[in-house]
Amino acid sequence: MKAYSYFPGCSLERMAASYRLSAAETARALGVELRELEDWNCCGATAYFHIDELLAATLCARNLAMAEQEGLDLVTPCSGCYKNMYFTRAHLREDPDLAEHVNTALAEDGLQFRGTVQVRHLIEVLVQDVGLPEIKKRVTHPLRGLRVAPYYGCQILRPRKGREDDEQPRFFEDLLTTIGASPVDFPLRDRCCGGSLIVTHRQAALSMAYALLQDAIDHEAEVIATVCPLCQVNLECYQRHVNRTFGTNFGLPVLYFTQLLGLALGIPSQRLGIGKELISPAPVLARVGG
Amino acid sequence: MADTAAPAAVKPKVAFYWCASCGGCEEAVVDLAEAILDVVGAVDIAFWPVALDFKRHDVEAMDDGALLASFVNGAIRTTEQAEMALLLRQKSQLLIAFGACAHLGGIPGLANLWDRESIFRQVYAESPSTVNPEGTLPQTRSEEDGRRLTLPGFYDTVRSLDQVVPVDYYLPGCPPTPKIIVQAVQTLLSGALPPQGMVLAPDRALCDECPRKDTRPEKLTTSEFKRPHQVLIDETTCLLAQGLLCMGPATRAGCEALCVRGNMPCSGCFGPTSRVRDHGGKALSAIASIVASNDTGEIERILAQVPDPIGTLYRYSLPSSLLRRRRREAA
Amino acid sequence: MARTLTFEQEIANLFYAMDSNPVQACIQCGICSGTCPAVAFMQHSPRAIIAMIRAGQKKAVLASNTYWACASCYACSVKCPQGIDVAAMMYGLKRYSLWRNHYRTVPLGADFSRRFVRLITKYGRSYEPGLAAPYVLRHGFRGLLDEIRTALGLLRKGRLPLLPHRIKRAESLRRVIWQILPVGGRA
Amino acid sequence: MPQISGSPNGRPRVGVYICHCGTNIAGIVDVRALSEHAATLPGVVVARDYKYMCSDPGQELIIRDIAEHDLHRVVVASCSPLLHEQTFRNAAAKGGLNPFQVQMVNIREHDSWVHADRQAATAKAKDLIRAAVRRVALHRPLERRRVPINPDALVVGGGIAGIHAALTLANAGKHVYLVEREPTIGGHMAQFDKTFPTLDCAACILTPKMTQVRAHPNITLWTYSEVAQVGGYVGNYEVTVRRKPRYIVEDLCVGCRECIEACVYKEGKTRDEFNLGLSKRKPIYMPFPQAVPQLVVIDPETCIEFKSGKCKKTCVEVCGDRKAIDFTQQERVETIHVGTIVLATGFKVFDAQRIPYYGYRTYPQVYTALEVERLVNAAGPTSGEVVLRDGRRPESVAIVHCVGSRDENTNRWCSRVCCMYSLKLAHLIKEKTDAEVYNFYIDIRTPGKGFEEFYNRVQEEGTHFIRGKVADIYPAGDDRGRLIVQAEDTLLGKVRKIPVDMVVLAVGLEPRPDTQDVRRLFNITCSTEGWFLERHPKLAPVNTFTDGVFLAGACQGPKDIPDSVAQAGAAAAEALALIDAGSVELEPYTAFVVEEDCSGCKTCIPLCPYNAIAFVAETKKAAINEVLCKGCGVCVAACPSGSITQNFFEDEAIFEEIKGVLAHA
């Protein structure tokens, strides 16, 4: 069983509790051990970089330093945390002055950043390390015919992480195909959902969410799958607001990729946190026997 | 107390001395077999601690230049060795660095990868066989029951002989081969002295006299370096062509490829030719040039198969190399 | 020798840590604006902001809502033909305006960021109600109803925490932060 | 130091000359202090500073001093040796010295131009001069060697540049081998319809030149062939050419094309390379009607006879007694000897799929400019009709500029021709379809003769120009299947979303993917972008760093047709100048093996990039062919026993130089 340090991120504590549940369940089912970092702190989200770049880097570095103590690569299911920690690691490795500054601060907590562990997104670990053939072997309840819009969002792809398919990613579609679902063509799959503006610039955020929802519906998606808690909240919890603002009548469920994966692996839906949605996916899932 | 009854037609006096070395060079003198009789017949050995009971004060008592030649083996590790090197220099017309340690620093010179403190820590505290609960370290001076004891000082850095005193000639090898020694003695006794500073061995690389020379391909590349214990070595083919790291191309000839004839790769004890300033550096460029790849990752993989690169490429020459020793941490 | 930096240089210096070319490299092609999903909500397009920075129009730049409307999606950064990390520049402008206390004239973003930092300094983790609550009144009466319905829905589903989670070593985290922000209170 | 008889204190007598270079050097460096310092150095008998050492009076100073002061060595501290080493060597030679006993010190590029602190710059110049004085004492006299030049020439690549270079050389009476990889010559120009800005018919001006090549008695034309190996050196290259089998006996085929008609395939099934896949071809085909040579070619990948051996061979039947079809033909390898080589291997267009958000190959309405060239060409797949893949005529067309140019994510450089060909296509499309044409541009660059006037003409024709780089292309979702082209109109400061029927991507020019292989083959260098590197961007734009190898056309960088032709003419002229000189002087900076030191370990042999080292069986030692040696020094550095020495760069001289730099006054 391959083990990783695990950084769930603040959203998974409550707002995205179902992501937390389903990530744990699917990882276990696929033989991946996620050891939650003890006493992890917020990565700084998008708001922290407004205040102080150095402080934001320090917050991320604290988590990285704790993962280094474990000697395990750090995995997070949240795209925002992923991006922050990925680039903090990169910048600290490139800039010894910055690293020294940050390490002086971390010494207060008895920690030191050395840059020895990698930062990974959960979907990357499942698709690359576990591998699609292995996942395919374990699928017991393929989601046959379920039309899913694979929503990548921004921060898992951008800024570029130096992966081969950063520009034209396929991994989400491939994962959905592996579990028997039908990924729909979703042109706006990597367009921003506006999540980080939902509090501060409601109008902009809703219009961005609206464009995505409309695009998914236009391409006959029955459900949107996400890899990020902020996207899920924005697209699902604020769908009502979108409807009100744009005079639409969307009722498109938005699920975490781990929930769909878990269903395909035969994990009971309540253990995947299904039922915590404001827009119930039950009717669609019932069709595929989920 | 020696040779008080020496005849008027005095035989030239010579001395042998042993600094930081394994003792193999002393054996090499004995190894001359019958030829040693010629040597003993031709010269008068005035000082040879390992074999004859002369003391330091005997040497001190000699006139400057009283010795025709002193053969000093071993590197300079302690203050005592440095003092003796100076003393013998003063008393000798010719000072000869005998063997790889005196010539280049030798195996003891690899200690330059560490410093005095870490060596002491390892030897007197951390090594598994050490019992030293009080953590006592060697002292140059100590008192015990009112008696004073002294020990030679231990330098931080090992040096070759010529880094301590001027040297006239070098006899290379670990140890020098009988043939080299006999030739050297004959040359010195003949009076037709070669230019000062010469290494008394051919100034070409070992490949010149290697019996396997013809089996090296013109365009040799390798994607794997092997160690002798990992393969069955073909007894006739160039060792580099078999992926064994042979120092022959970068090492001075003169040993008649003894190791290669014994089916082992050359380890470089004769040092470089006179035209090369850094033995390991040249060996590295020769080794690197046969790596069969242009891909950085692949090259790293191949070169990673060379265990302990300094111990391999600079096995006998670290103190006399451009590197000299491992960089010291700034205090 | 002390030298007064131009506004352009100041902004260029603000994203030094990113692997990015400075704003001086901009060729005004407009692909950042063309690709920006929030451009319709910006008083000036990202390209125009860069032009204004280069023209030294500091006041107008800082008064603009552009950088607070940036959603940090980095679409501009990856497409910029000159390798300018435009999103990082937006962060830079946010920091700049906060440092200069300019944020008082800007509606929400700055205030939100300040609250966020205060929260994390105290607890080590984020806490949604504490963050969002102060802003619900800003969306008008109908908006408020929506907001309450959403919040109740989430609460019913167990998705809203009632209390913030405090990490165990919150004290030492605070000391870490003090090393970086000696004034502490600024956050 | 070597002892020189007759010189005081046993050293060679050195003269030091310090150039002010106007204020270039004297503005930063205290030249007077330099000459005073130089005069104090051991061995220096005269030291002078002068306003322009490279001028005639400056050189005269050196020539006079050599006689008056009996100089053995000369040091000139001035600019880069690249510029004036030859000047001062010639001056020394005139004065009776061996030219290689001159050493230059670069106190301009290496000092005055890169430093601002006068004191420090002067100190640095002193160090450099001291080093040169110590080094030059060890310079041995060297001789240049002369080798004769083979008058035959090789031109690689049969596009417009290669064609023009070959014709120029052939017209001057030299025998030329023209080697082209494709089955026909013509290159990219043959694919174009009109040429900007004059709107000449490309075929009308190109095909006569192609025919001339075919008919020229001095040209040996090998199409469907590739250079496999290049050996030798300037004036004496030995080139191996691989000639792929076309399964047609060249001497027997008359180009009647009846075999194509007769092929058992009634319709073409294979992607037609010449039409970029906009049409299909048969297994037996001719790339285009005016192909030169007028020979068909059989593609064994798709020919039934090759795949199964069970074809009815209707082609053979119709060829009849001519017997021009030969399924057993094998690849031939020819070896030729030439003195000079012109490389004209051209470019490739940018692969638009690398920018996913432009939708090339995702949306069928998106074309590359080269594809549209074929569409508007009367001999093209649509007989010159501009129609979409579904047969409709577009009513609105967007031309997207700078696709794969001026972009750090793809290629940094401006491809130079796209603005003009975009304007040309805008004009042609409008002429043929009367569509609304939108040009999305960053800057319109029209710096050529008649270019700006053409731009104005296209503007007046009513083409729209929107200043903004296209950010996104996506379906409009309307029933006409239009695409939305989204960009900020930067002049308005508004994002515009324009629905169009057709998108033309103005793809940039790139080095060919096999550039590195070709570079190694001909032993030349590439710029960081991958274009073949000229010896000097201004003063030697068609030379390479390998003597006798010249560059023509877009393999050196993006170029339009007139520039390619001009450069091809220049390359041919340089080659002719070399050929007609009859022989060439080789630099003496070669390496040599000191035979008595060599152990014959063979380490050096595979390392030589010029194959100049051989193992001599009789002596069992290595030997360097001085004519092949370029003096790169690799063998010198690699020789594990230090037995290889390089003229002019002997260890002792280099160590003296280092000691000189480090011996601060």
Short mmCIF file of N, CA, C and O in Angstrom, two decimals, chain B residues 149-182:
data_model
loop_
_atom_site.label_atom_id
_atom_site.label_comp_id
_atom_site.label_asym_id
_atom_site.label_seq_id
_atom_site.Cartn_x
_atom_site.Cartn_y
_atom_site.Cartn_z
N LEU B 149 54.74 12.64 28.93
CA LEU B 149 54.72 11.81 27.71
C LEU B 149 54.46 12.72 26.51
O LEU B 149 53.69 13.68 26.62
N THR B 150 55.11 12.41 25.40
CA THR B 150 54.83 13.20 24.21
C THR B 150 54.50 12.28 23.04
O THR B 150 54.93 11.13 22.99
N LEU B 151 53.72 12.79 22.16
CA LEU B 151 53.38 12.10 20.91
C LEU B 151 53.56 13.11 19.78
O LEU B 151 53.40 14.31 19.99
N PRO B 152 53.86 12.61 18.59
CA PRO B 152 53.93 13.56 17.46
C PRO B 152 52.58 14.21 17.22
O PRO B 152 51.54 13.59 17.46
N GLY B 153 52.60 15.46 16.69
CA GLY B 153 51.34 16.14 16.32
C GLY B 153 50.76 15.54 15.05
O GLY B 153 51.49 15.02 14.21
N PHE B 154 49.46 15.60 14.97
CA PHE B 154 48.74 15.00 13.85
C PHE B 154 48.21 16.14 12.98
O PHE B 154 47.37 16.93 13.40
N TYR B 155 48.75 16.24 11.75
CA TYR B 155 48.32 17.35 10.89
C TYR B 155 46.87 17.15 10.42
O TYR B 155 46.39 16.02 10.32
N ASP B 156 46.25 18.25 10.09
CA ASP B 156 44.89 18.20 9.55
C ASP B 156 44.90 17.60 8.14
O ASP B 156 43.96 16.94 7.73
N THR B 157 45.99 17.86 7.41
CA THR B 157 46.05 17.49 6.00
C THR B 157 47.28 16.62 5.74
O THR B 157 48.37 16.92 6.24
N VAL B 158 47.07 15.57 4.96
CA VAL B 158 48.20 14.72 4.57
C VAL B 158 48.89 15.37 3.37
O VAL B 158 48.23 15.88 2.47
N ARG B 159 50.23 15.35 3.36
CA ARG B 159 50.96 15.94 2.24
C ARG B 159 51.89 14.92 1.61
O ARG B 159 52.33 13.97 2.27
N SER B 160 52.17 15.14 0.34
CA SER B 160 53.20 14.32 -0.29
C SER B 160 54.55 14.86 0.17
O SER B 160 54.65 15.96 0.71
N LEU B 161 55.60 14.08 -0.07
CA LEU B 161 56.91 14.45 0.46
C LEU B 161 57.35 15.81 -0.09
O LEU B 161 57.87 16.65 0.65
N ASP B 162 57.11 16.03 -1.40
CA ASP B 162 57.63 17.27 -1.98
C ASP B 162 56.80 18.49 -1.57
O ASP B 162 57.14 19.61 -1.91
N GLN B 163 55.72 18.26 -0.85
CA GLN B 163 54.99 19.41 -0.31
C GLN B 163 55.60 19.84 1.03
O GLN B 163 55.18 20.82 1.63
N VAL B 164 56.60 19.07 1.48
CA VAL B 164 57.25 19.38 2.76
C VAL B 164 58.72 19.77 2.55
O VAL B 164 59.19 20.75 3.11
N VAL B 165 59.41 19.01 1.72
CA VAL B 165 60.82 19.32 1.41
C VAL B 165 61.06 19.15 -0.08
O VAL B 165 60.34 18.38 -0.73
N PRO B 166 62.05 19.82 -0.64
CA PRO B 166 62.35 19.60 -2.06
C PRO B 166 62.80 18.16 -2.29
O PRO B 166 63.57 17.61 -1.50
N VAL B 167 62.32 17.58 -3.38
CA VAL B 167 62.61 16.18 -3.69
C VAL B 167 63.38 16.15 -5.00
O VAL B 167 63.06 16.89 -5.94
N ASP B 168 64.39 15.28 -5.09
CA ASP B 168 65.17 15.22 -6.32
C ASP B 168 64.59 14.26 -7.35
O ASP B 168 64.50 14.58 -8.52
N TYR B 169 64.21 13.06 -6.89
CA TYR B 169 63.65 12.09 -7.83
C TYR B 169 62.48 11.36 -7.18
O TYR B 169 62.35 11.34 -5.95
N TYR B 170 61.68 10.79 -8.05
CA TYR B 170 60.51 10.04 -7.56
C TYR B 170 60.58 8.63 -8.09
O TYR B 170 60.85 8.41 -9.28
N LEU B 171 60.32 7.68 -7.22
CA LEU B 171 60.14 6.30 -7.66
C LEU B 171 58.67 5.98 -7.49
O LEU B 171 58.18 5.87 -6.37
N PRO B 172 57.93 5.86 -8.58
CA PRO B 172 56.49 5.69 -8.45
C PRO B 172 56.12 4.24 -8.13
O PRO B 172 56.95 3.35 -8.22
N GLY B 173 54.87 4.08 -7.76
CA GLY B 173 54.35 2.73 -7.60
C GLY B 173 53.91 2.42 -6.19
O GLY B 173 54.39 3.01 -5.22
N CYS B 174 53.01 1.50 -6.10
CA CYS B 174 52.50 1.06 -4.80
C CYS B 174 52.64 -0.45 -4.73
O CYS B 174 51.69 -1.16 -4.94
N PRO B 175 53.80 -0.96 -4.41
CA PRO B 175 55.05 -0.21 -4.26
C PRO B 175 55.80 -0.17 -5.58
O PRO B 175 55.37 -0.80 -6.54
N PRO B 176 56.96 0.51 -5.63
CA PRO B 176 57.78 0.48 -6.84
C PRO B 176 58.17 -0.96 -7.14
O PRO B 176 58.42 -1.74 -6.21
N THR B 177 58.23 -1.29 -8.41
CA THR B 177 58.57 -2.69 -8.74
C THR B 177 60.08 -2.87 -8.62
O THR B 177 60.84 -1.91 -8.73
N PRO B 178 60.51 -4.10 -8.41
CA PRO B 178 61.95 -4.36 -8.28
C PRO B 178 62.73 -3.77 -9.45
O PRO B 178 63.80 -3.19 -9.26
N LYS B 179 62.19 -3.91 -10.65
CA LYS B 179 62.92 -3.44 -11.81
C LYS B 179 63.16 -1.93 -11.75
O LYS B 179 64.26 -1.45 -12.01
N ILE B 180 62.12 -1.23 -11.34
CA ILE B 180 62.22 0.22 -11.22
C ILE B 180 63.28 0.60 -10.19
O ILE B 180 64.09 1.49 -10.39
N ILE B 181 63.28 -0.14 -9.06
CA ILE B 181 64.20 0.20 -7.97
C ILE B 181 65.64 -0.05 -8.42
O ILE B 181 66.53 0.80 -8.25
N VAL B 182 65.86 -1.22 -9.03
CA VAL B 182 67.22 -1.57 -9.43
C VAL B 182 67.73 -0.56 -10.44
O VAL B 182 68.85 -0.04 -10.34
#
